[in-house]
Amino acid sequence: MPIDVAADVIANQPLSADYNVLALAAPAIAAASAPGQFVMIKANAPALNDPLLRRPFSVFEILRGADGTRTGISILSKRIGVSTQLLYDARPGQRMACLGPLGRPFTIVEPPTEAWIVAGGVGLAPFATLAEHLRARGVHSTLFYGARRAADLFYLDFFRALDVELVLTTEDGSAGERGRVVAPLDRRLSSRSPTAPVMIYACGPERMLAATAQTAMKYGRPCQVSVERIMGCGLGGCYSCVVPMRGDDGGAHHVRSCLAGPVLAGDQILWD
Amino acid sequence: MPIDVAADVIANQPLSADYNVLALAAPAIAAASAPGQFVMIKANAPALNDPLLRRPFSVFEILRGADGTRTGISILSKRIGVSTQLLYDARPGQRMACLGPLGRPFTIVEPPTEAWIVAGGVGLAPFATLAEHLRARGVHSTLFYGARRAADLFYLDFFRALDVELVLTTEDGSAGERGRVVAPLDRRLSSRSPTAPVMIYACGPERMLAATAQTAMKYGRPCQVSVERIMGCGLGGCYSCVVPMRGDDGGAHHVRSCLAGPVLAGDQILWD
Amino acid sequence: MDLSVRIGSLTLKNPLLAASGCFGYGVEYADVVDLSSLGGVVSKGLFLAEREGHPAPRIVETPAGMLNAIGLQGIGVRRFVDEKLPELRARKATVVVNVCGTTLDEYVEVSRILSDADGVDAIELNISCPNIKEGGIQFGCSLAGTFDVVSAVRNVTRLPVIPKLTPNVTDVASFARAAEDGGADAVSLVNTFLAMVIDVETRRPKISNIVGGLSGPAIRPIAVRMVYECRQTVKIPIIGMGGIADARDALEFMIAGATAVQVGTANFVDPFIWSKLLAGMREYMERHNIARIADLVGTIDTGHTVAERSGV
Amino acid sequence: MDLSVRIGSLTLKNPLLAASGCFGYGVEYADVVDLSSLGGVVSKGLFLAEREGHPAPRIVETPAGMLNAIGLQGIGVRRFVDEKLPELRARKATVVVNVCGTTLDEYVEVSRILSDADGVDAIELNISCPNIKEGGIQFGCSLAGTFDVVSAVRNVTRLPVIPKLTPNVTDVASFARAAEDGGADAVSLVNTFLAMVIDVETRRPKISNIVGGLSGPAIRPIAVRMVYECRQTVKIPIIGMGGIADARDALEFMIAGATAVQVGTANFVDPFIWSKLLAGMREYMERHNIARIADLVGTIDTGHTVAERSGV
Ligand SMILES: Cc1cc2nc3c(=O)[nH]c(=O)nc-3n(C[C@H](O)[C@H](O)[C@H](O)COP(=O)(O)OP(=O)(O)OC[C@H]3O[C@@H](n4cnc5c(N)ncnc54)[C@H](O)[C@@H]3O)c2cc1C
Ligand SMILES: Cc1cc2nc3c(=O)[nH]c(=O)nc-3n(C[C@H](O)[C@H](O)[C@H](O)COP(=O)(O)OP(=O)(O)OC[C@H]3O[C@@H](n4cnc5c(N)ncnc54)[C@H](O)[C@@H]3O)c2cc1C
Ligand SMILES: Cc1cc2nc3c(=O)[nH]c(=O)nc-3n(C[C@H](O)[C@H](O)[C@H](O)COP(=O)(O)O)c2cc1C
Ligand SMILES: Cc1cc2nc3c(=O)[nH]c(=O)nc-3n(C[C@H](O)[C@H](O)[C@H](O)COP(=O)(O)O)c2cc1C
Ligand code: FES
Ligand code: FES
């Protein structure tokens, strides 16, 4: 059951000219969140109508007090419009309505299955908590992480500290391999023994997700993708967030990604 | 010529649960402002549409640097709605679009004329700078200042320091005389020699202004009132701010208070 | 304090309904809202058959509003009766079903099925969806069409029949009259305003259907005016909506002439809005010494506004 | 880079005009804006005689918009010609005069006076003011009335005639067609949406005229849709407006089909908006390699939106 919290901004750390990490005090949401779930945030005062709607953001980190209790969450935000601008400019002491946790989380694998995590840009967001959960179960994880340039690769030490193997790509070649992140994924899958189990987790731009899902299918690997649709409500009320999927009946159906997702089976989505 | 400044909030001092004094860095507006003029402030980011319009505020204080140069202005704001709420909550470092100075200022008298200033509530705002100007000319000033209760009487020491004589009233009698501010004004006018010149300046709620203007007329005293109309533009563009006035032709006309006012001749207004 | 209002033969425990298309089938919200605390839940629009609706993007935010073209995705009336109605009934929700049709016969057939089902309290006839060509707007934009659909459905059901009017017409009050003449128990208004947003970078519409329906606070002043106009014209109750986001807004519609109100877009912004709306209404009634909220309906005071002034 | 556009026989140096009633008589803004830098200045609405308009309060803010009922306060066409036109001419403004009338004869007479005056570049026929009963809306809400006014004025002037259409109709494009048939050189749209706001504490309307006209960003998506519809229907140029607040918005109207645009409410928010709008347009043209802004008009791409998708 999601709750709505008037969350205090604890801290707001800019990571670059576009990215920031916003820490919010929200113990109850933090306590209930599972990796892959999201929150709906109203970046301005509730009574103000512009921006009007809340915006969906993955739970990035679970924040903990000195005694280990969950005190809040952070979100990794990329500035692309009016609400993310407000999040970028937010100051400690402000409050923001934060509704969550919402949506269906990732299904977490057990050893000996390996986790291959594929992240594009701000698509890194759901994977900080996922990597922690996988680590706790002793799953070996690899993060394929692509960004525009070296300066847009964040939290590498965080993942290293969780013993996550990093495979980096940048479009301009300023760090890791030059090009898109699906290329090294494909190579690794092609050289991997088909009997060694791998679960692929992906989040990022639509085209990257489609390419990842198709690559996974090519090698017969399961793939959980976290999709991003424009969401009006996050609770199943508006039917704005649909993804075309193959149903059990074999037919094509529009599925609400806020309820059935955001984590969906990559091989059931009808990619454009 | 008015200018538009993206003014930094220098300080924001709450005076009560509803009143605050907001200091804005705006040297050019400060340099050009005359007592009684106002500014139009957009309390949220310019790109946000709620609230949409700017709001008018009297220039309260002229702020000066250590060397006496004008560095900015303050406004005395009373929280009554969405924009004044944003002004109440504003924090240093924020910016606000501030357009001014606007409107026709008070006409300032010379000795031996005395200045009798009548202020109701937040209607005090235009009189801080007026009192300074009057003092500089050696005019003896009296401030008739009414508020709901003692806690809503602000800046008394400021006016005392300018040798302004204070006549206070409160509706609940918690300071000064109990009742409305026009009562002591009327008594003083009735006992004043008709040949001793007095200029009345008034700002406050509409009914107080009407009563003040009518009292002034009763005793044949000139009276400059600063009116408050809902203003869309502050520049004469929208015709929202009109006041019904007797014209030179003897007819009744709607006069834009942002251009012809906000300071208008009390005896020419057609009070309801 | 009496918050109840009457819509035809139906008594609502309070005047607050969740608007069609903005509350799923109601069951989606059972976790966050006590459905029985609402005056009513209006279902998503239902045809006879299932529909998949338009491809995404289906919504885009606009200044103080949003544009949607969902395309009436829905599970069809039979699955609704089988899969959703039992839970709504179990949760003691007052259920209004939003009925769509591509033909007059479909409206009649869907209404007949609902009349036979257990747990439907009223029928809202959606003759005003701007987002699909065959979505009833051909009825809702013609006085004769409005009359025909209403009277045809009237003939097959004892449930209250509430046509929902489109605001995209010159004279909405004439449509309210046509509905009244056709035997409607009430009218609801407004549905969304036909509108569009273009991405200037790609020069393409921002939603897949090119045009969509505008809702939210942006449209509220127009919707209030339309409720006011209809109140001058018809005797049947009006269910008002369009941009209601707090108790003040709901009261504004009631003072303009609405007996009940629906809340759509604001429920997206705050799914916990319902208890706040109710609390705000109660607080207002107390402050203004209003014992029955029904007494507030249509009490707008226009007499003094202009006349009182000395004027020029 | 060519920002000029043509409206009938008139060439505007750029597509940006100040909207009627939102820029005084133009002269009020001479201090803050170089009037000759605008595509044009549209005057406040003018009748033959002076008018004092409605009592205050005349405006109220609404979500992302504002409601006004000024009541067409104005100095009358003769005083305009004598007192304002010389200064506008001296400042090299392109002057469009917004013409009002309570009768067909008054429209004709005001237009005739303006045609004889020196410095008027076009006539905008206000047949769409929602705020006064005798304000032309009786012409603007009837196809025949629209045709009649336009053709009557057409007969007495060589100036471009630009009727301004109301959005408060079912099918605005049919009114654009009637205007075109009557001989209009262009149409402007939209005027404001009839709307109201009630103070729930006093139960009185917030503006003295009870109802007023809604403008500002709130209405933009509806206005864009109407421009798009008219563009499919008529050949004459369209001057689009309704909630334009930045260069993106102006470009959106042009892509939808407007040859030029007017800015009203946003000028209240930022009287220095004009140079920002021009700069934003130039930046867009550079980025998109558009040499002539006129080439952008009506270039909306609706073909791919739905079809391109695999869909369901
Ligand atoms: C489940 C989920 C989780 C998400 N997690 C994160 C996260 O952790 N960090 C993060 O930075 N972002 C995340 N997003 C995306 C985020 O919601 C959008 O960036 C945000 O809504 C943009 O809001 P805005 O007001 O800044 O932009 P707007 O001003 O609303 O939009 C700017 C432009 O981007 C387009 N746009 C807006 N939202 C989307 C979208 N969802 N998909 C495609 N185009 C869009 C708009 O049409 C517009 O052209 C997530 C989205 C979903 C659905
Ligand atoms: C020339 C001038 C100088 C002013 N100087 C000051 C000042 O120094 N300090 C100060 O606190 N205020 C001053 N005001 C009043 C101030 O502009 C309003 O309080 C402010 O606009 C309210 O904005 P808001 O968004 O908070 O309220 P809103 O949310 O816009 O309105 C709240 C309620 O108040 C009503 N309202 C809003 N503005 C007015 C108004 N001008 N007159 C009557 N009712 C109104 C609205 O209709 C609404 O019911 C001045 C006004 C003028 C015209
Ligand atoms: C996403 C969405 C879907 C809607 N679907 C329907 C519908 O199926 N049937 C209907 O009659 N109205 C539908 N509407 C219109 C609303 O019920 C309501 O009339 C409108 O949104 C105005 O109210 P609001 O401003 O409170 O949202 C829908 C509105 C939205 C925003
Ligand atoms: C205060 C005000 C006064 C107006 N007066 C007139 C007028 O005299 N004649 C007219 O044709 N339109 C008038 N309008 C309508 C505007 O010209 C314009 O059509 C409308 O405001 C929509 O544009 P906007 O959203 O950019 O303001 C007025 C609008 C406002 C806000
Ligand atoms: S976001 Fe509203 S249904 Fe998914
Ligand atoms: S505030 Fe616009 S004319 Fe005075």
Short mmCIF file of N, CA and C in Angstrom, two decimals, chain C residues 141-194:
data_model
loop_
_atom_site.label_atom_id
_atom_site.label_comp_id
_atom_site.label_asym_id
_atom_site.label_seq_id
_atom_site.Cartn_x
_atom_site.Cartn_y
_atom_site.Cartn_z
N CYS C 141 -22.77 16.23 -30.04
CA CYS C 141 -22.70 17.53 -30.70
C CYS C 141 -23.95 17.83 -31.51
N SER C 142 -24.99 17.03 -31.36
CA SER C 142 -26.24 17.32 -32.05
C SER C 142 -27.38 17.23 -31.04
N LEU C 143 -28.24 18.22 -31.08
CA LEU C 143 -29.34 18.26 -30.12
C LEU C 143 -30.25 17.04 -30.30
N ALA C 144 -30.54 16.71 -31.55
CA ALA C 144 -31.40 15.57 -31.82
C ALA C 144 -30.73 14.28 -31.37
N GLY C 145 -29.44 14.17 -31.64
CA GLY C 145 -28.69 12.97 -31.23
C GLY C 145 -28.71 12.80 -29.73
N THR C 146 -28.52 13.90 -29.01
CA THR C 146 -28.55 13.86 -27.55
C THR C 146 -29.92 13.38 -27.07
N PHE C 147 -30.94 13.98 -27.63
CA PHE C 147 -32.30 13.58 -27.25
C PHE C 147 -32.53 12.10 -27.53
N ASP C 148 -32.12 11.66 -28.71
CA ASP C 148 -32.38 10.27 -29.12
C ASP C 148 -31.69 9.26 -28.21
N VAL C 149 -30.41 9.47 -27.94
CA VAL C 149 -29.69 8.51 -27.09
C VAL C 149 -30.30 8.48 -25.70
N VAL C 150 -30.57 9.64 -25.16
CA VAL C 150 -31.10 9.69 -23.80
C VAL C 150 -32.46 8.99 -23.75
N SER C 151 -33.32 9.29 -24.70
CA SER C 151 -34.66 8.68 -24.59
C SER C 151 -34.62 7.19 -24.88
N ALA C 152 -33.73 6.76 -25.77
CA ALA C 152 -33.63 5.32 -26.05
C ALA C 152 -33.16 4.57 -24.80
N VAL C 153 -32.18 5.10 -24.13
CA VAL C 153 -31.66 4.43 -22.92
C VAL C 153 -32.70 4.54 -21.79
N ARG C 154 -33.33 5.70 -21.73
CA ARG C 154 -34.39 5.90 -20.74
C ARG C 154 -35.42 4.77 -20.79
N ASN C 155 -35.71 4.33 -22.01
CA ASN C 155 -36.75 3.32 -22.21
C ASN C 155 -36.37 1.92 -21.74
N VAL C 156 -35.08 1.68 -21.55
CA VAL C 156 -34.67 0.31 -21.21
C VAL C 156 -34.14 0.18 -19.79
N THR C 157 -34.19 1.25 -19.02
CA THR C 157 -33.61 1.12 -17.67
C THR C 157 -34.40 1.93 -16.65
N ARG C 158 -34.38 1.42 -15.42
CA ARG C 158 -34.93 2.22 -14.33
C ARG C 158 -33.83 2.95 -13.57
N LEU C 159 -32.58 2.66 -13.95
CA LEU C 159 -31.47 3.37 -13.29
C LEU C 159 -31.50 4.84 -13.69
N PRO C 160 -31.00 5.71 -12.82
CA PRO C 160 -30.85 7.11 -13.22
C PRO C 160 -29.96 7.20 -14.46
N VAL C 161 -30.40 7.99 -15.43
CA VAL C 161 -29.66 8.18 -16.68
C VAL C 161 -29.08 9.59 -16.69
N ILE C 162 -27.75 9.65 -16.83
CA ILE C 162 -27.05 10.93 -16.70
C ILE C 162 -26.16 11.15 -17.92
N PRO C 163 -26.67 11.80 -18.95
CA PRO C 163 -25.79 12.08 -20.09
C PRO C 163 -24.69 13.05 -19.69
N LYS C 164 -23.51 12.81 -20.25
CA LYS C 164 -22.37 13.68 -19.95
C LYS C 164 -22.09 14.55 -21.16
N LEU C 165 -22.15 15.85 -20.94
CA LEU C 165 -22.13 16.80 -22.05
C LEU C 165 -20.73 17.26 -22.40
N THR C 166 -20.55 17.53 -23.67
CA THR C 166 -19.29 18.07 -24.14
C THR C 166 -19.31 19.60 -24.01
N PRO C 167 -18.16 20.19 -23.67
CA PRO C 167 -18.08 21.66 -23.62
C PRO C 167 -17.74 22.25 -24.98
N ASN C 168 -17.50 21.40 -25.98
CA ASN C 168 -17.04 21.90 -27.28
C ASN C 168 -18.20 22.33 -28.17
N VAL C 169 -19.13 23.07 -27.58
CA VAL C 169 -20.29 23.53 -28.34
C VAL C 169 -20.56 25.00 -28.01
N THR C 170 -21.33 25.63 -28.87
CA THR C 170 -21.62 27.05 -28.69
C THR C 170 -22.51 27.28 -27.47
N ASP C 171 -23.48 26.39 -27.30
CA ASP C 171 -24.49 26.65 -26.27
C ASP C 171 -24.78 25.37 -25.50
N VAL C 172 -24.01 25.13 -24.47
CA VAL C 172 -24.10 23.86 -23.76
C VAL C 172 -25.48 23.71 -23.10
N ALA C 173 -26.08 24.83 -22.73
CA ALA C 173 -27.37 24.75 -22.03
C ALA C 173 -28.45 24.15 -22.93
N SER C 174 -28.35 24.37 -24.24
CA SER C 174 -29.36 23.78 -25.12
C SER C 174 -29.23 22.26 -25.14
N PHE C 175 -28.02 21.76 -24.91
CA PHE C 175 -27.84 20.31 -24.85
C PHE C 175 -28.36 19.75 -23.53
N ALA C 176 -28.20 20.53 -22.49
CA ALA C 176 -28.79 20.11 -21.21
C ALA C 176 -30.31 20.03 -21.36
N ARG C 177 -30.87 20.98 -22.06
CA ARG C 177 -32.32 20.97 -22.29
C ARG C 177 -32.74 19.75 -23.12
N ALA C 178 -31.98 19.45 -24.16
CA ALA C 178 -32.30 18.29 -24.99
C ALA C 178 -32.25 17.02 -24.14
N ALA C 179 -31.28 16.96 -23.25
CA ALA C 179 -31.16 15.80 -22.37
C ALA C 179 -32.35 15.71 -21.43
N GLU C 180 -32.70 16.84 -20.88
CA GLU C 180 -33.87 16.88 -19.98
C GLU C 180 -35.13 16.45 -20.73
N ASP C 181 -35.29 16.96 -21.93
CA ASP C 181 -36.45 16.60 -22.73
C ASP C 181 -36.46 15.10 -23.04
N GLY C 182 -35.28 14.53 -23.19
CA GLY C 182 -35.19 13.10 -23.49
C GLY C 182 -35.43 12.22 -22.28
N GLY C 183 -35.57 12.84 -21.10
CA GLY C 183 -35.87 12.05 -19.92
C GLY C 183 -34.69 11.80 -19.00
N ALA C 184 -33.65 12.57 -19.15
CA ALA C 184 -32.47 12.39 -18.29
C ALA C 184 -32.83 12.75 -16.85
N ASP C 185 -32.20 12.03 -15.90
CA ASP C 185 -32.40 12.33 -14.49
C ASP C 185 -31.48 13.46 -14.03
N ALA C 186 -30.38 13.62 -14.76
CA ALA C 186 -29.41 14.65 -14.43
C ALA C 186 -28.51 14.79 -15.65
N VAL C 187 -27.69 15.82 -15.67
CA VAL C 187 -26.63 15.89 -16.69
C VAL C 187 -25.31 16.04 -15.97
N SER C 188 -24.24 15.46 -16.53
CA SER C 188 -22.92 15.82 -16.01
C SER C 188 -22.18 16.62 -17.05
N LEU C 189 -21.39 17.55 -16.59
CA LEU C 189 -20.57 18.38 -17.45
C LEU C 189 -19.47 18.99 -16.59
N VAL C 190 -18.28 19.18 -17.19
CA VAL C 190 -17.98 19.02 -18.60
C VAL C 190 -17.06 17.83 -18.82
N ASN C 191 -17.15 17.28 -20.04
CA ASN C 191 -16.09 16.42 -20.50
C ASN C 191 -14.93 17.32 -20.93
N THR C 192 -13.94 16.77 -21.55
CA THR C 192 -12.72 17.55 -21.85
C THR C 192 -12.87 18.42 -23.09
N PHE C 193 -12.00 19.44 -23.16
CA PHE C 193 -11.97 20.36 -24.30
C PHE C 193 -11.00 19.83 -25.35
N LEU C 194 -11.46 19.79 -26.56
CA LEU C 194 -10.62 19.33 -27.66
C LEU C 194 -9.43 20.28 -27.83
#
